[in-house]
Coordinates of C-alpha atoms in Angstrom, one line a residue:
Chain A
X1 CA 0.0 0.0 0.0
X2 CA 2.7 2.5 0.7
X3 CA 4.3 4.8 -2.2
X4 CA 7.7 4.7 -0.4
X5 CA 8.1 1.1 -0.3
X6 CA 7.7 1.2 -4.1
X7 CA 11.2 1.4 -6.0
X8 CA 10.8 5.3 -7.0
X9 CA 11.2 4.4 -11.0
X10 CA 8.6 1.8 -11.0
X11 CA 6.3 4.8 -9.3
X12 CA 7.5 7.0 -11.7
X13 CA 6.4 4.4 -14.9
X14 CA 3.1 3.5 -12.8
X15 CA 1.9 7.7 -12.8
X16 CA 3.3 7.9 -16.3
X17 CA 1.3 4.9 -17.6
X18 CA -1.6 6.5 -15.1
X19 CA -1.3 9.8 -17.4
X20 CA -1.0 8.1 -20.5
X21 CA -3.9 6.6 -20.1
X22 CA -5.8 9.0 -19.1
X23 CA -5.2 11.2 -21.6
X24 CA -6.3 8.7 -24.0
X25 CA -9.3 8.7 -22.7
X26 CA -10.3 11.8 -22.5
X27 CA -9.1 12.5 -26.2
X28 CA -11.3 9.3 -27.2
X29 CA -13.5 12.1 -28.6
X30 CA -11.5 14.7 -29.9
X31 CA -13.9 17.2 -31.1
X32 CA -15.2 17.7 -27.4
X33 CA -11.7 17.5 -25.8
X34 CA -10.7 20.2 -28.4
X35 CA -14.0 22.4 -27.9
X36 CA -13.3 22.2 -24.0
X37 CA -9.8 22.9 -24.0
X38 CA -10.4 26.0 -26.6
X39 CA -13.5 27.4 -25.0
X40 CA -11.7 27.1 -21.2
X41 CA -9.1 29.3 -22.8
X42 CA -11.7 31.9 -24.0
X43 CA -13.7 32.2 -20.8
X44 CA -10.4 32.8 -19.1
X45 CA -9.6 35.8 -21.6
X46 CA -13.2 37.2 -21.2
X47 CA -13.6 37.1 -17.7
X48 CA -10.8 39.3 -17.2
X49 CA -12.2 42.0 -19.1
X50 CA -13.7 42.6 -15.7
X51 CA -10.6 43.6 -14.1
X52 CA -9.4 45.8 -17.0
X53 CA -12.9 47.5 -16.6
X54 CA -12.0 48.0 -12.6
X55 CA -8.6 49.3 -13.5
X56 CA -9.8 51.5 -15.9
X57 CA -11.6 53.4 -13.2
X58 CA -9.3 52.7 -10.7
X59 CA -5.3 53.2 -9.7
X60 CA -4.6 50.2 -8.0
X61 CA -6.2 47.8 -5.2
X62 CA -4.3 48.3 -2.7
X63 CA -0.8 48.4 -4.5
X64 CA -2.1 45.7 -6.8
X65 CA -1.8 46.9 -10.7
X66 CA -3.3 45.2 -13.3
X67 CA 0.0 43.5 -13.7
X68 CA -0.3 41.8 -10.6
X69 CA -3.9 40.9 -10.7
X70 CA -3.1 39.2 -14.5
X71 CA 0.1 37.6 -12.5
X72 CA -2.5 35.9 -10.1
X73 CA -5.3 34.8 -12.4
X74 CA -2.1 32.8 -14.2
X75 CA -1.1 31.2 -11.4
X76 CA -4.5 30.4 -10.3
X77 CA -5.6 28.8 -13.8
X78 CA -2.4 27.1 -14.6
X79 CA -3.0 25.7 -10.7
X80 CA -6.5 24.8 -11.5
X81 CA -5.6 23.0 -15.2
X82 CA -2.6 20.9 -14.0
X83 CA -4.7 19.7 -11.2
X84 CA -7.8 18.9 -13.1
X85 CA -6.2 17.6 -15.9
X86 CA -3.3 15.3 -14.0
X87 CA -5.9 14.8 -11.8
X88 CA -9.3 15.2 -13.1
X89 CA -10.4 12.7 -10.4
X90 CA -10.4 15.2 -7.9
X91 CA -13.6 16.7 -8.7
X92 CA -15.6 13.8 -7.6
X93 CA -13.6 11.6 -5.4
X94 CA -16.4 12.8 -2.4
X95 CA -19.0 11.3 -5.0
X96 CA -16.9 7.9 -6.0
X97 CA -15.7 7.0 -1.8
X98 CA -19.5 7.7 -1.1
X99 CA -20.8 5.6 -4.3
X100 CA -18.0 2.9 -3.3
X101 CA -16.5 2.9 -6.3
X102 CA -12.9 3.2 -3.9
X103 CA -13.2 -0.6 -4.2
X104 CA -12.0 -0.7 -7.6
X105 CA -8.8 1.2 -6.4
X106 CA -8.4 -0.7 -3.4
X107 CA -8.2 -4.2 -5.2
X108 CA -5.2 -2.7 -6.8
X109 CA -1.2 -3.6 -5.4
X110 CA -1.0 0.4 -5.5
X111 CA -1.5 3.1 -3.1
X112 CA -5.5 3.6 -4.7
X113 CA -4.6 7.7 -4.1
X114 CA -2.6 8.3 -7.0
X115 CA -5.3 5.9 -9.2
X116 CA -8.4 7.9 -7.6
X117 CA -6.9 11.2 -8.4
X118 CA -5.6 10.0 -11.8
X119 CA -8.9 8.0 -12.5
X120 CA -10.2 10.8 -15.5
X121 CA -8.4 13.6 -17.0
X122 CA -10.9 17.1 -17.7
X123 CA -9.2 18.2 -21.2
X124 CA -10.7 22.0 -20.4
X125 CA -7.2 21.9 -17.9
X126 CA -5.1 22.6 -20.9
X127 CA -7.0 25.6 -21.5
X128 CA -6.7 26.7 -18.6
X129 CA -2.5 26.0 -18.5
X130 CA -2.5 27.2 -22.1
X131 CA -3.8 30.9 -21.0
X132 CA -1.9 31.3 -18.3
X133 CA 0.7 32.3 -20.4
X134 CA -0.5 35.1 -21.9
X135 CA -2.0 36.5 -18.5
X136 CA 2.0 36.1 -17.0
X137 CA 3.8 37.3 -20.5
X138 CA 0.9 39.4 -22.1
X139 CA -1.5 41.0 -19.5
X140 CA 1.1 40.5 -16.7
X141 CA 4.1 42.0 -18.5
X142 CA 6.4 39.4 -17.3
X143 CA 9.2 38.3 -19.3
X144 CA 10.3 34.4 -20.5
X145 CA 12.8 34.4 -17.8
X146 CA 10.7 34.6 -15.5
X147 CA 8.8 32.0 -16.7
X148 CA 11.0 29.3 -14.4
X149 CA 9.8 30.5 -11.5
X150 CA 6.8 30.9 -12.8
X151 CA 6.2 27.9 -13.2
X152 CA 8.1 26.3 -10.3
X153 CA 5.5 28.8 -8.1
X154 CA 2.4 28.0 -9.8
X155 CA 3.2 23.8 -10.4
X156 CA 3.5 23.9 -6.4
X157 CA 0.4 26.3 -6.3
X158 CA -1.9 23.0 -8.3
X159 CA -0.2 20.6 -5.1
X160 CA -1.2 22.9 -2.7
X161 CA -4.9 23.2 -4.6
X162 CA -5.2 19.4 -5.1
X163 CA -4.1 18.5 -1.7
X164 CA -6.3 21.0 0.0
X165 CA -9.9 19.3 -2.2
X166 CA -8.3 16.1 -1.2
X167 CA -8.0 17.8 2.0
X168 CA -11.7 18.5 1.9
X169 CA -13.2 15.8 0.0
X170 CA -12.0 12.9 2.9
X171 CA -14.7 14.3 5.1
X172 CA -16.9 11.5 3.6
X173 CA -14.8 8.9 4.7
X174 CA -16.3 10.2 8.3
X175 CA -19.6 12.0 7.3
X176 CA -21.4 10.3 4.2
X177 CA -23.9 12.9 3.3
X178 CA -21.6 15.7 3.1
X179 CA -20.9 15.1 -0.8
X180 CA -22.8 18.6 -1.5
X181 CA -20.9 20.2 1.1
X182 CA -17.9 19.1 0.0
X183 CA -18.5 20.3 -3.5
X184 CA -19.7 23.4 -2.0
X185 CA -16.4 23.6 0.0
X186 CA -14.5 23.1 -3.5
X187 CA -16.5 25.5 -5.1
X188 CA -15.8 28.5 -2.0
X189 CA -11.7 27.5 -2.3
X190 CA -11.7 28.2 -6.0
X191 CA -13.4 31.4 -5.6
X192 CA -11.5 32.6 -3.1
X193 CA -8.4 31.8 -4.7
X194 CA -9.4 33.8 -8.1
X195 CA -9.4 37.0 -6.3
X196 CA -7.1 39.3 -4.7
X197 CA -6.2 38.3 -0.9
X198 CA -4.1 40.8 -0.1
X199 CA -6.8 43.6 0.5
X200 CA -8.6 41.5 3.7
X201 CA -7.8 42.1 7.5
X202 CA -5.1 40.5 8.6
X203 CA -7.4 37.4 10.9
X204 CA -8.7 37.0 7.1
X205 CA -4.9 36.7 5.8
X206 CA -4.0 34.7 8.5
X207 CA -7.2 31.6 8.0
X208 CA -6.1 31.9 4.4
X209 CA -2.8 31.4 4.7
X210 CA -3.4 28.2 6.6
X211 CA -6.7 26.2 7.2
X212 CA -8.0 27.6 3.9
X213 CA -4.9 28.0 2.1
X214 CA -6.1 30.1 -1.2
X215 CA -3.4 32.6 -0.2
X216 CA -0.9 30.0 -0.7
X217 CA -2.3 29.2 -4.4
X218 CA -2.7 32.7 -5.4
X219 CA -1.2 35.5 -3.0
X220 CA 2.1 33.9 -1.6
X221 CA 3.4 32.3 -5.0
X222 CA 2.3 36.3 -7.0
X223 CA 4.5 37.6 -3.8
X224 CA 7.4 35.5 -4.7
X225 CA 7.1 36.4 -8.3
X226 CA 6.8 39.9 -8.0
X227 CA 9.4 40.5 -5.2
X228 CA 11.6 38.0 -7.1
X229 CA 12.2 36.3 -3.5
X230 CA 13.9 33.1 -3.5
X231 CA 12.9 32.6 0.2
X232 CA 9.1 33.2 -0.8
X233 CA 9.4 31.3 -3.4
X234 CA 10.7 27.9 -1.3
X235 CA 7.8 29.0 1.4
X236 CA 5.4 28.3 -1.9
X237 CA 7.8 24.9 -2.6
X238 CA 7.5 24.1 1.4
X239 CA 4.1 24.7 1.7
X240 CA 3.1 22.5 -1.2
X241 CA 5.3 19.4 0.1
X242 CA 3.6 19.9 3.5
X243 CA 0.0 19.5 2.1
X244 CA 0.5 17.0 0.1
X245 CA 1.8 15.3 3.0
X246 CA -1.4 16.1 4.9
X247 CA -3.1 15.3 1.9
X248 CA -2.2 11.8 1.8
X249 CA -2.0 11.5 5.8
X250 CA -5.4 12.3 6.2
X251 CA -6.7 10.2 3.3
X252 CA -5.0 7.2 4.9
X253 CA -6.6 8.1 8.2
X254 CA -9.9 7.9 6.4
X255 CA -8.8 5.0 4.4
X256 CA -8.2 2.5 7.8
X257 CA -12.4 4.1 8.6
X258 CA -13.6 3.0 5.4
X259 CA -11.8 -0.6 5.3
X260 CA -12.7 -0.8 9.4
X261 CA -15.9 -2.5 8.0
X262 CA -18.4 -0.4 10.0
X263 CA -17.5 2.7 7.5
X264 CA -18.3 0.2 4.8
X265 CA -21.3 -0.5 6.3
X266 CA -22.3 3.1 6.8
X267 CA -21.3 3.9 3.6
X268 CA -23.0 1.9 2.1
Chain B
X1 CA -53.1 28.0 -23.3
X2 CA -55.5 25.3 -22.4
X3 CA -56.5 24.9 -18.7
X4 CA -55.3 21.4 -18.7
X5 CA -51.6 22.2 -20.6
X6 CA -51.7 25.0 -17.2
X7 CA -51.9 22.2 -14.8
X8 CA -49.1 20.3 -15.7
X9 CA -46.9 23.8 -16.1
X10 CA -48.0 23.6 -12.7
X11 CA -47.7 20.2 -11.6
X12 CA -44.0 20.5 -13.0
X13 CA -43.3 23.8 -11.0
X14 CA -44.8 22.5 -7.6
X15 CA -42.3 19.3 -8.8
X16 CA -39.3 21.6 -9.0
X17 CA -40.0 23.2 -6.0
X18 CA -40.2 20.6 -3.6
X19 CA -36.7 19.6 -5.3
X20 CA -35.1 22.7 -4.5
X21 CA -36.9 22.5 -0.7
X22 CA -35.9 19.0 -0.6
X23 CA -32.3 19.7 -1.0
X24 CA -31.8 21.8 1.9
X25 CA -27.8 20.8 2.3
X26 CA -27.4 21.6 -1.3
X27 CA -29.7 25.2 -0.3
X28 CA -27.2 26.1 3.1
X29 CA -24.1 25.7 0.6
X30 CA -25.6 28.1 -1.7
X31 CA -26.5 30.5 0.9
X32 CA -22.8 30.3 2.6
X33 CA -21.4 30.7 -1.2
X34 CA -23.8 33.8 -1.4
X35 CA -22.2 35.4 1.7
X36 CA -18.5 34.4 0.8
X37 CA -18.9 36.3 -2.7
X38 CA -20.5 39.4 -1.0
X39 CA -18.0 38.9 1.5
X40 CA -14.9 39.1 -0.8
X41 CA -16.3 42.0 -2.5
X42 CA -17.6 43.9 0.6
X43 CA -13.4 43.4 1.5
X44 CA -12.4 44.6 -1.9
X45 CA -14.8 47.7 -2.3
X46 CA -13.4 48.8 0.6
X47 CA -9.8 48.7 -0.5
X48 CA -10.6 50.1 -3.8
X49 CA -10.4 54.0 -4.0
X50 CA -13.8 54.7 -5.1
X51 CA -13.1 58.5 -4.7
X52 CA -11.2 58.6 -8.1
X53 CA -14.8 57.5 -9.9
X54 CA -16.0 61.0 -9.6
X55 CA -19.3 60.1 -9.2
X56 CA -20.2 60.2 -5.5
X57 CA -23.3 58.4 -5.6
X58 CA -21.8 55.2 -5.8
X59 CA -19.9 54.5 -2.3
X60 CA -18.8 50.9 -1.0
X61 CA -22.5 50.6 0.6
X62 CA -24.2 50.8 -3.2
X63 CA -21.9 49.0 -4.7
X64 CA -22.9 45.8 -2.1
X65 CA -26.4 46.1 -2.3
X66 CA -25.7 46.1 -6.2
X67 CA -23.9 43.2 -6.2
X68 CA -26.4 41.7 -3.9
X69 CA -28.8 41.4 -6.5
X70 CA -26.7 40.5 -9.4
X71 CA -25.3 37.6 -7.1
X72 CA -29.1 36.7 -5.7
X73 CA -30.0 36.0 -9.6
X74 CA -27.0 34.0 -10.3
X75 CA -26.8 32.0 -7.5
X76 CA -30.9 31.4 -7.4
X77 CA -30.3 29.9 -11.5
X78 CA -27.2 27.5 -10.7
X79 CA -26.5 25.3 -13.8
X80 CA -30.2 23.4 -15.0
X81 CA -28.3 23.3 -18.4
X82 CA -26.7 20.1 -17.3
X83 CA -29.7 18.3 -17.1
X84 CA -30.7 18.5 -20.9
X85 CA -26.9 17.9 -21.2
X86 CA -27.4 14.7 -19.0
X87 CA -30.6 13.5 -21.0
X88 CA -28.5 13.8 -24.4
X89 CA -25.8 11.4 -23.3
X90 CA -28.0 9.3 -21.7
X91 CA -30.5 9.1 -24.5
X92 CA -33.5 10.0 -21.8
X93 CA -34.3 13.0 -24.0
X94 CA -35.7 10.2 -27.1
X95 CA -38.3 8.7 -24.1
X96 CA -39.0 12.0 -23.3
X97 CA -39.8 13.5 -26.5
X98 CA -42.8 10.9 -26.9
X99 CA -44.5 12.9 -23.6
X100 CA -47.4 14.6 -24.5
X101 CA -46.3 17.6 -23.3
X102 CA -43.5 19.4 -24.7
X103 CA -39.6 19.1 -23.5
X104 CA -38.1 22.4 -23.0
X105 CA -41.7 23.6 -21.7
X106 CA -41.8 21.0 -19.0
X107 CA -38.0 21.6 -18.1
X108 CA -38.5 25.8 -17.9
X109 CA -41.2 24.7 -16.0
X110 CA -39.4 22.6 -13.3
X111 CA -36.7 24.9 -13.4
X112 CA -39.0 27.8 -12.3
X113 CA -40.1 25.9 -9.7
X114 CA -36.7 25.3 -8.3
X115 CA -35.9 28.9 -9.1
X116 CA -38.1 30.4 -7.2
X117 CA -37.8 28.2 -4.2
X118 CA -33.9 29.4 -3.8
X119 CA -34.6 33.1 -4.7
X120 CA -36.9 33.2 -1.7
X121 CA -34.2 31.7 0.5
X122 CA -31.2 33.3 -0.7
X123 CA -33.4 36.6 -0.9
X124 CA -33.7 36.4 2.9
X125 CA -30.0 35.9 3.1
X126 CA -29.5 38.4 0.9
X127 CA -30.9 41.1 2.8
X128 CA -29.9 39.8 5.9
X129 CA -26.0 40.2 4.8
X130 CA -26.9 44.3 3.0
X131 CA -28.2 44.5 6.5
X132 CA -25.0 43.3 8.3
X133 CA -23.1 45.3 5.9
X134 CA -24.5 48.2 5.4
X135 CA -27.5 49.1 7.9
X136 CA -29.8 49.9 6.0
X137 CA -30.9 48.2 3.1
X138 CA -32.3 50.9 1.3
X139 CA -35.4 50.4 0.1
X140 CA -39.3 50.9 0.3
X141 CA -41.9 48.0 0.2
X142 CA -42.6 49.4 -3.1
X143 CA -39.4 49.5 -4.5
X144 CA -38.6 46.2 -3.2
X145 CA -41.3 44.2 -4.5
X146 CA -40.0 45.8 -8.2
X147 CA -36.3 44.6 -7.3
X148 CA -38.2 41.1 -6.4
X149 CA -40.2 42.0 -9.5
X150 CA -37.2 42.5 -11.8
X151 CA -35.1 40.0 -10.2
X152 CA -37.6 37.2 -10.9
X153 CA -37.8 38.3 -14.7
X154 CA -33.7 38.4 -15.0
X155 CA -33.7 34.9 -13.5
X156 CA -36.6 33.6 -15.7
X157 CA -34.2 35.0 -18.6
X158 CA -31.4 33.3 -17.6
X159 CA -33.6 29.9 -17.2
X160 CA -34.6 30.4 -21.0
X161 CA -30.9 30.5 -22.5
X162 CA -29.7 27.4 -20.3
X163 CA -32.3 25.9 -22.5
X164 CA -30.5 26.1 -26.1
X165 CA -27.3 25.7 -24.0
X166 CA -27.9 22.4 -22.7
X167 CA -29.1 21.7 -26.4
X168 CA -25.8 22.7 -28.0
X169 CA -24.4 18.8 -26.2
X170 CA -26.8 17.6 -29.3
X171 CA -24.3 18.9 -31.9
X172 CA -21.4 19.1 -29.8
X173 CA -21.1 16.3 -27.3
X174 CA -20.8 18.5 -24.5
X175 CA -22.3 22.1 -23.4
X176 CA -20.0 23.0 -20.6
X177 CA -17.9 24.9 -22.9
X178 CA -20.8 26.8 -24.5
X179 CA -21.4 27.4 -21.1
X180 CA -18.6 28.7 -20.0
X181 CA -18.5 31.3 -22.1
X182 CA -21.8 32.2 -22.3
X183 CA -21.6 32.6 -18.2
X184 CA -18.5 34.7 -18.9
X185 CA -20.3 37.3 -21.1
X186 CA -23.1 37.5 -18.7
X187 CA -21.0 38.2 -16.1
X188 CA -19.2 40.7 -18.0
X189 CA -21.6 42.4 -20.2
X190 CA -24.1 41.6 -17.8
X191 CA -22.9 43.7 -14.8
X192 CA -22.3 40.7 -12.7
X193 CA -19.7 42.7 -10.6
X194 CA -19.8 46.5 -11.5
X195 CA -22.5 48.9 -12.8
X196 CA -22.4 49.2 -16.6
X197 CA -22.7 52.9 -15.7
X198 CA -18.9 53.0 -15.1
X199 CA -17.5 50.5 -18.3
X200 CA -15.9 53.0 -21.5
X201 CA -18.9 54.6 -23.0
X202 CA -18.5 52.1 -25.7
X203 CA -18.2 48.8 -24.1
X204 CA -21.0 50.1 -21.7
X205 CA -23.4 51.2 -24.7
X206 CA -22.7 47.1 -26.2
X207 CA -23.3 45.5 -23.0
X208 CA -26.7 47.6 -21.9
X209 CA -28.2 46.5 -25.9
X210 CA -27.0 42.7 -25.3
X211 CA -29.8 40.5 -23.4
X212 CA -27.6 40.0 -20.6
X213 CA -27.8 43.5 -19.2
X214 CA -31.4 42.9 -18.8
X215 CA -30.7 39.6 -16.7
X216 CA -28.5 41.3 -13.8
X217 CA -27.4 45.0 -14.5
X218 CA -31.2 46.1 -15.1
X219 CA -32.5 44.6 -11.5
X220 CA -29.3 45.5 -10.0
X221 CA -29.5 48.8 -11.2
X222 CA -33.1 49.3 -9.0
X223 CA -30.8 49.7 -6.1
X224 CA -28.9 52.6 -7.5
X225 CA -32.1 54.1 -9.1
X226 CA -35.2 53.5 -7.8
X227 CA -37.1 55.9 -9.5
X228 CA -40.6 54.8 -11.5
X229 CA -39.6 55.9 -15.0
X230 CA -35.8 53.6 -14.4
X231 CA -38.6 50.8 -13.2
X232 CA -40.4 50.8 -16.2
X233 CA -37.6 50.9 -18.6
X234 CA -36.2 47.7 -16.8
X235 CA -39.3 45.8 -16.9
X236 CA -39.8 47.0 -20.8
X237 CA -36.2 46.0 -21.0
X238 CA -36.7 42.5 -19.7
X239 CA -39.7 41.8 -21.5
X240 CA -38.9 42.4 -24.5
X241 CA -36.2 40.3 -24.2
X242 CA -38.0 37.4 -22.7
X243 CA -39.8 37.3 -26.2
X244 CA -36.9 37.1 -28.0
X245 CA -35.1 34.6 -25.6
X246 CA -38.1 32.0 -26.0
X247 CA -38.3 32.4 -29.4
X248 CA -34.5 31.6 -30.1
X249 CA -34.8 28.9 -27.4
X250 CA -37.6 27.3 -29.3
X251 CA -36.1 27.2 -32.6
X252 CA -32.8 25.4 -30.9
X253 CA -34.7 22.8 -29.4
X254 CA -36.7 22.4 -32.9
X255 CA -33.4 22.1 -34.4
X256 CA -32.0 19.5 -31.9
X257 CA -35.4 17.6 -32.1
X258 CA -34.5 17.2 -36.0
X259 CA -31.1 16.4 -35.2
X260 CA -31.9 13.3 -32.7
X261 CA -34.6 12.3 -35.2
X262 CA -32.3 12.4 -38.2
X263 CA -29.5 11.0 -36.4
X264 CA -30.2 10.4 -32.7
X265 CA -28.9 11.2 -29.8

């Protein structure tokens, strides 16, 4: 069951076949992959016509230019299309525990995390990663070398987003009906994260910076970026190994409830 | 339209209601989302320096109680599309096609149902969280049954475009990407967030002729002018284009039903 007792290069060939196939999959129809992927990148695009409306009537949001806000939405889609499309089994693991369809992942000589995760691919997430680029390089004014740590920032950003619905979605291992709440909890984390953090109080700053990390996934990796910090940027780095270590700690703790046979039972 | 085609308008309505009523987890997620939103904006309003609009009437307080009502709307509609979008993959939509009664009819229907169960709810919350914020909420019993008035209309206008949306799946495959960018031009030419009164002069003058101003900026609006003659432009406004929105979502699901016929689903 554990990932660390696996030899590290068969890990690495069982998440590359994982991907592979996955991406086969969701390409089975291209014409909808396509459409999903384009129009993702579109909606992206449009909806920021909202803030170059806002900063056309206004200076800046509290120090924040346009430049920064474009910096963030990057981060935050790029975040939000490597998880969903690595990991496109995010989205409904609450649903699949809850339906039982863990089994399947279970009866495997894997860790079932990576599998669950990795069970579907959503092709819109390459829209999403595709656009970033022109909100860091185009809208954000960034240049191509920043683009490393760009990327380093915003790759750690989709860990820290993944493992924080992961995060969220165990709470059905414990409470059964909470598969609307859990979405619902999804949905407010996204949200937040789209927006600028930096102009709440400081309690605000501080429950967003840890139990509901969307600082971490927008605020703290745009920080690094624009203050070209190398210690901000290995907070982001840090951050993102830590909740993917919660993450998978707190998924096995909910694991050993569902296999204890009385959350099978109640599951069911 | 016959008594008896009125009843089961009806019957569907009551049927979408009770869903909605039903569902109260799915209702208290909806409400907190509500109060999140106005919550991040209430924070940002007030960290934006709305003295370099110029304007003076519109202070952090106006710009909530705005966004109040652009947000009640958009949160009472959620996403119905996916249910036509569900029946065209799962082939339900050939069954029910062979109802008496017909399709998108008996979906608006439900849909209104459920619509107006969670404006009710999230109304309340609504006002509670203008309240919280602001004090005062601003407005007469008269001028709040036309914000209820207009509100209702904008939603019911939004119901009839998920229609040819969830349709689009029957030439597509899917009609989340339709949907996302149709949701992204209502929220941006629709006002979702600001005013139109302060886009560019152009920009603003596209958005207030597109049928999406009349779905959120024209209610929203009622709480920035509440006089009688604004009123009855915004009701004029929305009806006109609730004509045009049920005609165009008519002739899509005609050309889907042609489509599953010819080809099916």
């Amino acid at each position: 069951m554990s990932e660390t007792a696996m030899p590290s290069g068969a890990t690495r060939s069982y998440l590359a076949t994982l991907v592979r196939l996955n991406l086969r999959a969701a390409f089975a129809r291209p014409l909808p992959a396509i459409a999903s992927a384009g129009f993702m990148f579109g909606n992206n695009l449009i909806f920021f016509i909202t803030w170059v409306i806002y900063f056309g009537n206004f200076s800046s949001l509290k120090g924040w230019r346009i430049e920064d806000v474009a910096l963030l939405v990057g981060i935050v889609v790029w975040a939000f299309g490597v998880a969903v499309f690595f990991a496109g089994g995010l989205r409904t693991m609450a649903q699949v525990i809850v339906d039982g369809g863990l089994d399947v992942h279970l009866g495997r000589p894997r860790h079932p995390l990576p599998s669950l995760l990795m069970s579907r691919s959503l092709p819109s997430g390459l829209g999403d990663m595709a656009s970033a680029i022109p909100f860091w390089l185009w809208l954000g004014g960034r240049s191509l070398g920043d683009l490393p740590l760009l990327l380093l920032v915003a790759t750690s950003a989709a860990v820290i987003l993944g493992a924080t619905i992961v995060i969220s979605q165990c709470l059905v291992f414990w409470q059964p009906r909470a598969v609307r709440f859990c979405e619902q909890l999804y949905e407010m984390f996204l949200m937040v994260t789209y927006y600028p953090q930096h102009a709440y109080g400081l309690p605000a700053r501080i429950l967003l910076l840890t139990a509901f990390p969307a600082a971490l996934v927008g605020f703290l990796p745009v920080e690094a970026v624009r203050e070209q910090s190398p210690l901000l940027a290995a907070a982001v780095v840090g951050a993102a190994a830590l909740y993917g270590a919660l993450a998978v700690t707190i998924f096995n703790l909910g694991l050993r409830h569902y296999t204890s046979g009385s959350g099978m039972v109640e599951l069911r | 339209m016959n008594p008896r085609a009125l009843r089961t308008l009806v019957a569907y309505g009551r049927l979408g209601w009770r869903r909605a009523a039903s569902d109260l987890a799915s209702m208290l997620g909806s409400v907190l989302l509500y109060w999140l939103i106005l919550g991040i904006f209430w924070g940002l309003w007030r960290a934006t320096p709305l003295a370099e609009l110029g304007l003076g009437a519109l202070d952090q307080d106006r710009l909530v109680s705005y966004l109040a009502v652009t947000e009640w709307i958009a949160f009472a509609v959620s996403l119905p599309y996916r249910e036509v979008e569900a029946d065209i993959h799962s082939g339900t939509i050939e069954t029910r096609m062979l109802r008496p009664f017909p399709y998108g009819l008996a979906m608006l229907a439900t849909w209104t149902g459920e619509v107006a169960c969670r404006l009710i709810v999230l109304g309340a919350a609504g006002v509670l969280a203008v309240l919280y914020a602001t004090g005062s909420v601003g407005l007469t019993p008269a001028s709040a049954a036309l914000v209820g008035l207009a509100g209702a209309l904008g939603a019911l206008l939004v119901l009839l475009w998920h229609l040819p949306i969830g349709h689009a799946a029957a030439w597509l495959g899917v009609s989340a990407p339709v949907f996302w960018i149709w949701q992204k031009f209502l929220f941006v030419l629709g006002g979702l967030i600001m005013p139109l009164t302060i886009y560019p002069p152009a920009l603003g003058a596209i958005a207030k002729a597109s049928p999406f101003a009349a779905m959120l900026f024209a209610p929203g609006s009622l709480m920035l002018d509440g006089s009688w003659p604004h009123a009855a432009t915004v009701l004029a406004q929305q009806l006109l284009w609730l004509a045009v929105s049920a005609f165009a979502a008519v002739a899509v699901e005609r050309a889907a039903q042609r489509r599953f016929l010819e080809r099916g689903t």
